[in-house]
Short mmCIF file of C-alpha atoms in Angstrom, two decimals:
data_model
loop_
_atom_site.label_atom_id
_atom_site.label_comp_id
_atom_site.label_asym_id
_atom_site.label_seq_id
_atom_site.Cartn_x
_atom_site.Cartn_y
_atom_site.Cartn_z
CA UNK A 1004 0.08 -0.03 -0.04
CA UNK A 1005 1.45 3.30 -0.99
CA UNK A 1006 0.73 6.32 1.58
CA UNK A 1007 1.26 9.53 -0.24
CA UNK A 1008 1.57 11.49 2.84
CA UNK A 1009 3.94 10.94 5.81
CA UNK A 1010 4.42 13.20 8.85
CA UNK A 1011 8.02 13.38 10.31
CA UNK A 1012 9.08 14.77 13.82
CA UNK A 1013 11.46 14.56 16.26
CA UNK A 1014 11.30 15.59 20.07
CA UNK A 1015 8.62 18.21 19.17
CA UNK A 1016 5.87 16.77 21.22
CA UNK A 1017 3.30 19.44 21.25
CA UNK A 1018 3.75 20.17 17.35
CA UNK A 1019 3.48 16.43 16.69
CA UNK A 1020 0.32 16.17 18.32
CA UNK A 1021 -1.09 19.15 17.09
CA UNK A 1022 -0.43 18.31 13.49
CA UNK A 1023 -1.72 14.99 13.99
CA UNK A 1024 -4.94 16.28 15.55
CA UNK A 1025 -5.55 18.96 12.86
CA UNK A 1026 -4.82 16.45 9.81
CA UNK A 1027 -7.02 13.70 10.98
CA UNK A 1028 -9.82 16.07 12.06
CA UNK A 1029 -9.64 17.60 8.63
CA UNK A 1030 -9.20 14.60 6.68
CA UNK A 1031 -10.37 11.70 8.53
CA UNK A 1032 -10.29 9.36 5.54
CA UNK A 1033 -6.86 9.97 4.24
CA UNK A 1034 -4.33 7.75 5.23
CA UNK A 1035 -1.16 9.18 7.20
CA UNK A 1036 2.34 7.67 7.85
CA UNK A 1037 3.47 9.11 11.06
CA UNK A 1038 7.43 8.55 11.95
CA UNK A 1039 8.58 10.16 15.19
CA UNK A 1040 11.85 9.89 16.49
CA UNK A 1041 11.89 11.40 20.21
CA UNK A 1042 15.64 11.11 20.55
CA UNK A 1043 16.10 14.01 18.02
CA UNK A 1044 16.58 17.46 19.47
CA UNK A 1045 14.31 20.32 18.61
CA UNK A 1046 15.39 21.76 15.27
CA UNK A 1047 16.50 24.90 16.67
CA UNK A 1048 18.57 23.46 19.37
CA UNK A 1049 20.70 21.38 16.83
CA UNK A 1050 20.08 21.97 13.29
CA UNK A 1051 22.74 19.38 11.96
CA UNK A 1052 21.49 16.64 14.22
CA UNK A 1053 17.88 17.28 13.46
CA UNK A 1054 18.42 17.51 9.66
CA UNK A 1055 20.35 14.06 9.80
CA UNK A 1056 17.58 12.42 11.60
CA UNK A 1057 14.88 14.07 9.19
CA UNK A 1058 16.65 12.69 6.25
CA UNK A 1059 17.03 9.42 7.97
CA UNK A 1060 13.05 9.20 8.57
CA UNK A 1061 12.48 10.59 5.18
CA UNK A 1062 14.48 7.75 3.52
CA UNK A 1063 12.35 5.43 5.66
CA UNK A 1064 9.12 7.03 4.61
CA UNK A 1065 10.26 6.74 0.97
CA UNK A 1066 10.98 3.15 1.23
CA UNK A 1067 7.56 2.87 2.78
CA UNK A 1068 6.00 4.34 -0.16
CA UNK A 1069 5.61 8.01 0.91
CA UNK A 1070 5.62 10.68 -1.61
CA UNK A 1071 5.38 13.72 0.33
CA UNK A 1072 6.50 14.70 3.97
CA UNK A 1073 4.83 17.21 6.16
CA UNK A 1074 7.45 18.38 8.68
CA UNK A 1075 5.89 21.25 10.67
CA UNK A 1076 8.74 23.18 11.53
CA UNK A 1077 9.73 26.54 9.96
CA UNK A 1078 13.39 26.38 10.57
CA UNK A 1079 13.56 22.84 8.86
CA UNK A 1080 12.42 24.69 5.88
CA UNK A 1081 15.98 26.15 5.51
CA UNK A 1082 17.02 22.65 4.54
CA UNK A 1083 13.87 21.84 2.42
CA UNK A 1084 15.97 21.46 -0.86
CA UNK A 1085 18.77 19.28 0.84
CA UNK A 1086 16.04 17.26 2.63
CA UNK A 1087 14.38 16.50 -0.79
CA UNK A 1088 17.35 15.75 -2.78
CA UNK A 1089 18.57 13.40 0.04
CA UNK A 1090 15.29 11.46 0.31
CA UNK A 1091 13.39 11.70 -2.99
CA UNK A 1092 10.45 12.85 -0.59
CA UNK A 1093 8.93 16.06 -1.50
CA UNK A 1094 8.50 18.34 1.65
CA UNK A 1095 5.07 20.43 1.92
CA UNK A 1096 6.19 24.03 1.81
CA UNK A 1097 4.20 25.72 4.62
CA UNK A 1098 6.37 28.77 4.37
CA UNK A 1099 5.05 29.55 0.88
CA UNK A 1100 1.55 28.94 1.68
CA UNK A 1101 2.07 31.31 4.64
CA UNK A 1102 3.83 34.05 2.15
CA UNK A 1103 0.80 33.51 -0.47
CA UNK A 1104 -1.75 34.34 2.06
CA UNK A 1105 0.11 37.50 3.13
CA UNK A 1106 0.62 38.53 -0.71
CA UNK A 1107 -2.99 37.82 -1.44
CA UNK A 1108 -4.03 40.37 1.64
CA UNK A 1109 -1.68 42.75 0.23
CA UNK A 1110 -3.20 42.47 -3.14
CA UNK A 1111 -6.77 42.77 -1.70
CA UNK A 1112 -5.95 45.82 0.42
CA UNK A 1113 -3.89 47.40 -2.45
CA UNK A 1114 -0.82 48.49 -0.31
CA UNK A 1115 2.21 47.58 0.97
CA UNK A 1116 2.20 45.58 4.26
CA UNK A 1117 4.68 45.81 7.12
CA UNK A 1118 5.10 42.19 8.13
CA UNK A 1119 6.83 41.34 11.41
CA UNK A 1120 8.52 37.90 11.59
CA UNK A 1121 9.08 35.93 14.68
CA UNK A 1122 10.42 32.45 15.36
CA UNK A 1123 13.79 30.81 16.07
CA UNK A 1124 16.73 33.07 15.54
CA UNK A 1125 17.57 30.97 12.47
CA UNK A 1126 13.99 31.76 11.00
CA UNK A 1127 14.10 35.40 11.87
CA UNK A 1128 17.44 35.93 10.28
CA UNK A 1129 16.94 33.85 7.23
CA UNK A 1130 15.49 34.25 3.71
CA UNK A 1131 12.25 32.25 4.63
CA UNK A 1132 9.96 35.09 4.87
CA UNK A 1133 11.57 37.27 2.28
CA UNK A 1134 9.01 38.97 0.07
CA UNK A 1135 10.25 39.87 -3.54
CA UNK A 1136 8.22 42.93 -4.77
CA UNK A 1137 6.71 46.01 -3.15
CA UNK A 1138 3.69 44.21 -1.83
CA UNK A 1139 5.19 43.40 1.60
CA UNK A 1140 8.12 44.78 3.80
CA UNK A 1141 9.61 42.11 5.97
CA UNK A 1142 10.55 43.44 9.65
CA UNK A 1143 12.35 41.66 12.43
CA UNK A 1144 12.57 42.49 15.99
CA UNK A 1145 15.83 43.87 17.71
CA UNK A 1146 18.60 41.62 18.95
CA UNK A 1147 17.22 41.66 22.38
CA UNK A 1148 13.83 40.88 21.54
CA UNK A 1149 14.67 38.31 19.04
CA UNK A 1150 17.13 36.47 21.78
CA UNK A 1151 14.10 36.66 24.10
CA UNK A 1152 11.61 34.96 21.58
CA UNK A 1153 14.06 32.31 20.86
CA UNK A 1154 14.47 31.66 24.51
CA UNK A 1155 10.88 31.36 25.17
CA UNK A 1156 10.68 28.71 22.19
CA UNK A 1157 13.49 26.69 23.87
CA UNK A 1158 11.85 26.98 27.18
CA UNK A 1159 8.38 25.65 26.01
CA UNK A 1160 9.15 23.11 23.67
CA UNK A 1161 7.53 20.26 25.75
CA UNK A 1162 4.59 22.12 26.71
CA UNK A 1163 1.15 20.76 25.51
CA UNK A 1164 -1.47 23.18 24.59
CA UNK A 1165 -3.43 25.19 25.25
CA UNK A 1166 -1.17 27.43 27.01
CA UNK A 1167 -0.72 31.32 27.15
CA UNK A 1168 2.89 32.75 27.51
CA UNK A 1169 2.84 35.96 29.00
CA UNK A 1170 6.68 36.34 28.22
CA UNK A 1171 5.68 36.01 24.61
CA UNK A 1172 3.01 38.51 24.84
CA UNK A 1173 5.39 40.87 26.29
CA UNK A 1174 7.98 40.19 23.71
CA UNK A 1175 5.59 40.71 20.98
CA UNK A 1176 4.41 44.10 22.67
CA UNK A 1177 8.02 45.47 22.70
CA UNK A 1178 8.43 44.37 19.18
CA UNK A 1179 5.44 46.33 18.23
CA UNK A 1180 6.50 49.31 20.32
CA UNK A 1181 9.97 49.10 18.44
CA UNK A 1182 8.21 49.53 15.20
CA UNK A 1183 6.05 52.37 16.80
CA UNK A 1184 3.12 50.35 16.03
CA UNK A 1185 3.59 50.23 12.34
CA UNK A 1186 2.99 46.36 11.67
CA UNK A 1187 0.35 45.02 9.75
CA UNK A 1188 0.95 41.41 10.55
CA UNK A 1189 3.04 39.45 12.73
CA UNK A 1190 3.94 35.98 11.49
CA UNK A 1191 4.43 33.54 14.45
CA UNK A 1192 7.14 31.69 12.48
CA UNK A 1193 7.59 28.68 14.70
CA UNK A 1194 5.21 26.03 15.24
CA UNK A 1195 6.25 25.87 18.76
CA UNK A 1196 4.74 29.35 19.45
CA UNK A 1197 1.32 29.18 20.79
#
């Protein structure tokens, strides 16, 4: 039997459970292969080790017949091409889907949007949420706020929802203040953010 979609994860318990719940709730008739390696560190803690593990899981998924992988981790998208090349499995691009929604909103409103990007330090300082035209301007927090948001992610990785983080709310408030309130959207660019 070929299972076209597989869900791959490491020690990202909250994210793993959230993805499974959402997928099976929305597509209860669709088969889903799930491969989970709890020994894999969160991607933001050890990018190299997590990528090796995701490639290993991807090869196993491909051998079992999977054609597409869902890896619900923004930072993992930095290595999307390498993962696909090493495994022969296409990785769903959740970053592109998010960018498309933002660009659609910009077009509907007929103006340039200022989009705040949060997430791991790797994500905030990468090309992942870069916008090519004049529709959107990408804005990242100051180094101090980036450090705080990254630490919030590291501290809350094993939390199971629902949860509210006063620290995150405060960090986002500081980010908005840094921009003098001049943000149209804020991307919570890490699946470990609530």
